[in-house]
Tab-separated table of C-alpha atoms in Angstrom:
chain	number	residue	atom	x	y	z
A	280	UNK	CA	-6.244	-15.429	-8.748
A	281	UNK	CA	-6.710	-11.969	-10.181
A	282	UNK	CA	-7.960	-9.536	-7.567
A	283	UNK	CA	-7.836	-6.565	-9.946
A	284	UNK	CA	-8.708	-6.842	-13.601
A	285	UNK	CA	-7.053	-4.785	-16.279
A	286	UNK	CA	-8.403	-2.399	-18.854
A	287	UNK	CA	-5.588	-3.493	-21.195
A	288	UNK	CA	-5.718	-6.486	-23.523
A	289	UNK	CA	-3.498	-9.395	-22.447
A	290	UNK	CA	-0.483	-8.805	-24.763
A	291	UNK	CA	-0.377	-5.099	-23.848
A	292	UNK	CA	-0.784	-5.918	-20.170
A	293	UNK	CA	2.078	-8.394	-20.263
A	294	UNK	CA	4.461	-5.891	-21.936
A	295	UNK	CA	3.380	-3.033	-19.698
A	296	UNK	CA	3.514	-5.129	-16.528
A	297	UNK	CA	7.049	-6.257	-17.329
A	298	UNK	CA	8.157	-2.666	-18.000
A	299	UNK	CA	6.661	-1.509	-14.700
A	300	UNK	CA	8.124	-4.405	-12.703
A	301	UNK	CA	11.611	-3.914	-14.132
A	302	UNK	CA	11.365	-0.192	-13.425
A	303	UNK	CA	10.273	-0.890	-9.855
A	304	UNK	CA	13.317	-3.102	-9.297
A	305	UNK	CA	15.641	-0.452	-10.760
A	306	UNK	CA	14.145	2.259	-8.551
A	307	UNK	CA	14.276	0.234	-5.347
A	308	UNK	CA	17.866	-0.711	-6.097
A	309	UNK	CA	18.764	2.877	-6.973
A	310	UNK	CA	17.382	4.035	-3.623
A	311	UNK	CA	19.572	1.446	-1.865
A	312	UNK	CA	22.652	2.541	-3.817
A	313	UNK	CA	21.920	6.135	-2.881
A	314	UNK	CA	21.543	5.375	0.825
A	315	UNK	CA	24.632	3.147	0.933
A	316	UNK	CA	26.682	5.930	-0.653
A	317	UNK	CA	24.993	8.534	1.598
A	318	UNK	CA	26.099	6.670	4.741
A	319	UNK	CA	29.640	5.942	3.555
A	320	UNK	CA	30.801	8.976	1.583
A	321	UNK	CA	33.998	10.737	2.668
A	322	UNK	CA	35.993	13.550	1.138
A	323	UNK	CA	36.029	17.303	0.712
A	324	UNK	CA	32.649	17.373	-1.058
A	325	UNK	CA	30.999	15.200	1.598
A	326	UNK	CA	28.193	17.566	2.564
A	327	UNK	CA	27.003	18.646	-0.871
A	328	UNK	CA	27.037	15.120	-2.288
A	329	UNK	CA	25.586	13.669	0.937
A	330	UNK	CA	22.580	15.986	0.534
A	331	UNK	CA	22.331	15.385	-3.208
A	332	UNK	CA	22.137	11.640	-2.572
A	333	UNK	CA	19.032	12.236	-0.474
A	334	UNK	CA	17.423	13.875	-3.512
A	335	UNK	CA	18.124	10.795	-5.642
A	336	UNK	CA	16.748	8.510	-2.932
A	337	UNK	CA	13.606	10.623	-2.533
A	338	UNK	CA	13.029	10.625	-6.298
A	339	UNK	CA	13.597	6.861	-6.565
A	340	UNK	CA	11.310	6.070	-3.631
A	341	UNK	CA	8.546	8.407	-4.756
A	342	UNK	CA	8.551	7.062	-8.301
A	343	UNK	CA	8.829	3.465	-7.033
A	344	UNK	CA	5.541	3.984	-5.235
A	345	UNK	CA	3.937	5.561	-8.297
A	346	UNK	CA	5.213	2.775	-10.584
A	347	UNK	CA	4.012	0.055	-8.187
A	348	UNK	CA	0.602	1.676	-7.885
A	349	UNK	CA	0.347	1.966	-11.676
A	350	UNK	CA	1.052	-1.761	-11.960
A	351	UNK	CA	-1.556	-2.541	-9.297
A	352	UNK	CA	-4.126	-0.321	-11.032
A	353	UNK	CA	-3.606	-2.386	-14.193
A	354	UNK	CA	-4.056	-5.681	-12.333
A	355	UNK	CA	-0.360	-6.558	-12.072
A	356	UNK	CA	0.809	-7.322	-8.537
A	357	UNK	CA	4.030	-5.326	-8.006
A	358	UNK	CA	6.922	-7.275	-6.505
A	359	UNK	CA	9.284	-5.231	-4.371
A	360	UNK	CA	10.409	-8.075	-2.116
A	361	UNK	CA	14.097	-7.996	-1.166
A	362	UNK	CA	14.796	-11.310	-2.892
A	363	UNK	CA	13.218	-10.039	-6.113
A	364	UNK	CA	15.290	-6.882	-6.059
A	365	UNK	CA	18.449	-8.856	-5.206
A	366	UNK	CA	18.027	-11.328	-8.067
A	367	UNK	CA	16.804	-8.928	-10.765
A	368	UNK	CA	18.801	-5.774	-10.005
A	369	UNK	CA	21.159	-4.813	-12.856
A	370	UNK	CA	22.610	-1.395	-11.940
A	371	UNK	CA	26.111	-0.702	-10.653
A	372	UNK	CA	26.510	-1.126	-6.887
A	373	UNK	CA	28.955	0.551	-4.523
A	374	UNK	CA	31.874	-1.333	-3.077
A	375	UNK	CA	31.918	-2.215	0.595
A	376	UNK	CA	33.164	0.357	3.093
A	377	UNK	CA	33.964	4.045	2.840
A	378	UNK	CA	33.493	5.700	-0.513
A	379	UNK	CA	35.544	8.624	-1.724
A	380	UNK	CA	33.412	11.536	-2.954
A	381	UNK	CA	34.812	11.131	-6.479
A	382	UNK	CA	33.872	7.424	-6.444
A	383	UNK	CA	30.324	8.268	-5.380
A	384	UNK	CA	29.908	10.776	-8.190
A	385	UNK	CA	31.132	8.274	-10.790
A	386	UNK	CA	28.979	5.511	-9.318
A	387	UNK	CA	25.832	7.640	-9.444
A	388	UNK	CA	26.514	8.923	-12.952
A	389	UNK	CA	26.987	5.337	-14.181
A	390	UNK	CA	24.008	3.894	-12.276
A	391	UNK	CA	21.719	6.693	-13.415
A	392	UNK	CA	22.958	6.381	-16.995
A	393	UNK	CA	22.195	2.647	-16.979
A	394	UNK	CA	18.754	3.207	-15.442
A	395	UNK	CA	17.979	5.896	-18.028
A	396	UNK	CA	19.032	3.623	-20.886
A	397	UNK	CA	16.806	0.848	-19.564
A	398	UNK	CA	13.928	3.317	-19.170
A	399	UNK	CA	14.277	4.515	-22.756
A	400	UNK	CA	13.842	0.928	-23.947
A	401	UNK	CA	10.709	0.618	-21.806
A	402	UNK	CA	9.404	3.925	-23.153
A	403	UNK	CA	9.636	2.457	-26.642
A	404	UNK	CA	7.890	-0.740	-25.525
A	405	UNK	CA	5.030	1.029	-23.782
A	406	UNK	CA	4.403	3.332	-26.731
A	407	UNK	CA	2.355	0.497	-28.218
A	408	UNK	CA	1.127	-1.241	-25.068
A	409	UNK	CA	0.068	1.624	-22.773
A	410	UNK	CA	0.685	5.307	-23.355
A	411	UNK	CA	-0.332	6.211	-19.811
A	412	UNK	CA	2.534	4.084	-18.490
A	413	UNK	CA	4.772	5.496	-21.206
A	414	UNK	CA	4.004	8.998	-19.943
A	415	UNK	CA	4.951	7.959	-16.409
A	416	UNK	CA	8.239	6.471	-17.633
A	417	UNK	CA	8.994	9.623	-19.639
A	418	UNK	CA	8.503	11.784	-16.523
A	419	UNK	CA	10.711	9.484	-14.497
A	420	UNK	CA	13.417	9.556	-17.168
A	421	UNK	CA	13.423	13.356	-17.111
A	422	UNK	CA	13.889	13.337	-13.319
A	423	UNK	CA	16.734	10.811	-13.460
A	424	UNK	CA	18.414	12.736	-16.280
A	425	UNK	CA	18.286	15.840	-14.083
A	426	UNK	CA	19.953	13.928	-11.236
A	427	UNK	CA	22.592	12.513	-13.594
A	428	UNK	CA	23.361	16.013	-14.885
A	429	UNK	CA	23.813	17.293	-11.332
A	430	UNK	CA	26.203	14.490	-10.421
A	431	UNK	CA	28.093	14.795	-13.679
A	432	UNK	CA	28.523	18.534	-13.075
A	433	UNK	CA	30.003	17.697	-9.656
A	434	UNK	CA	32.846	15.883	-11.379
A	435	UNK	CA	33.985	18.611	-13.740
A	436	UNK	CA	36.712	18.765	-14.708
A	437	UNK	CA	36.840	14.989	-14.364
A	438	UNK	CA	39.700	13.763	-12.231
A	439	UNK	CA	41.814	10.791	-13.331
């Protein structure tokens, strides 16, 4: 049953819907990574990184909502169920337990870098299927690149 019909032709809808769904999974997972690190970070840079993690989580959650609503507006039911995120999530996850501040910085730089790379592929895909979605993904990529830069700057000069 289709409760909402799309303004896109079927092939474009399929490509766009997949790009939005994969982005939704990445963002929900990124928000979980950020909170897990936020609760478990230790080290001399605890406070600054603890607060910076909240910025990543807020960005991921805000864009997750926007991405899901874009999918719904196109007639694609967004799937943010825990089991969907658990089975489709492909970013780096933190280890169990306390996380050293340097570990958190590296984790976030790597996770954000992976998410950005995946977004750039989706930007290319949506160039032909839906430029409105492409614009959304471009804005999101800019925000995640800003967060990656801030975490990468935290780790300069890189230890180890």
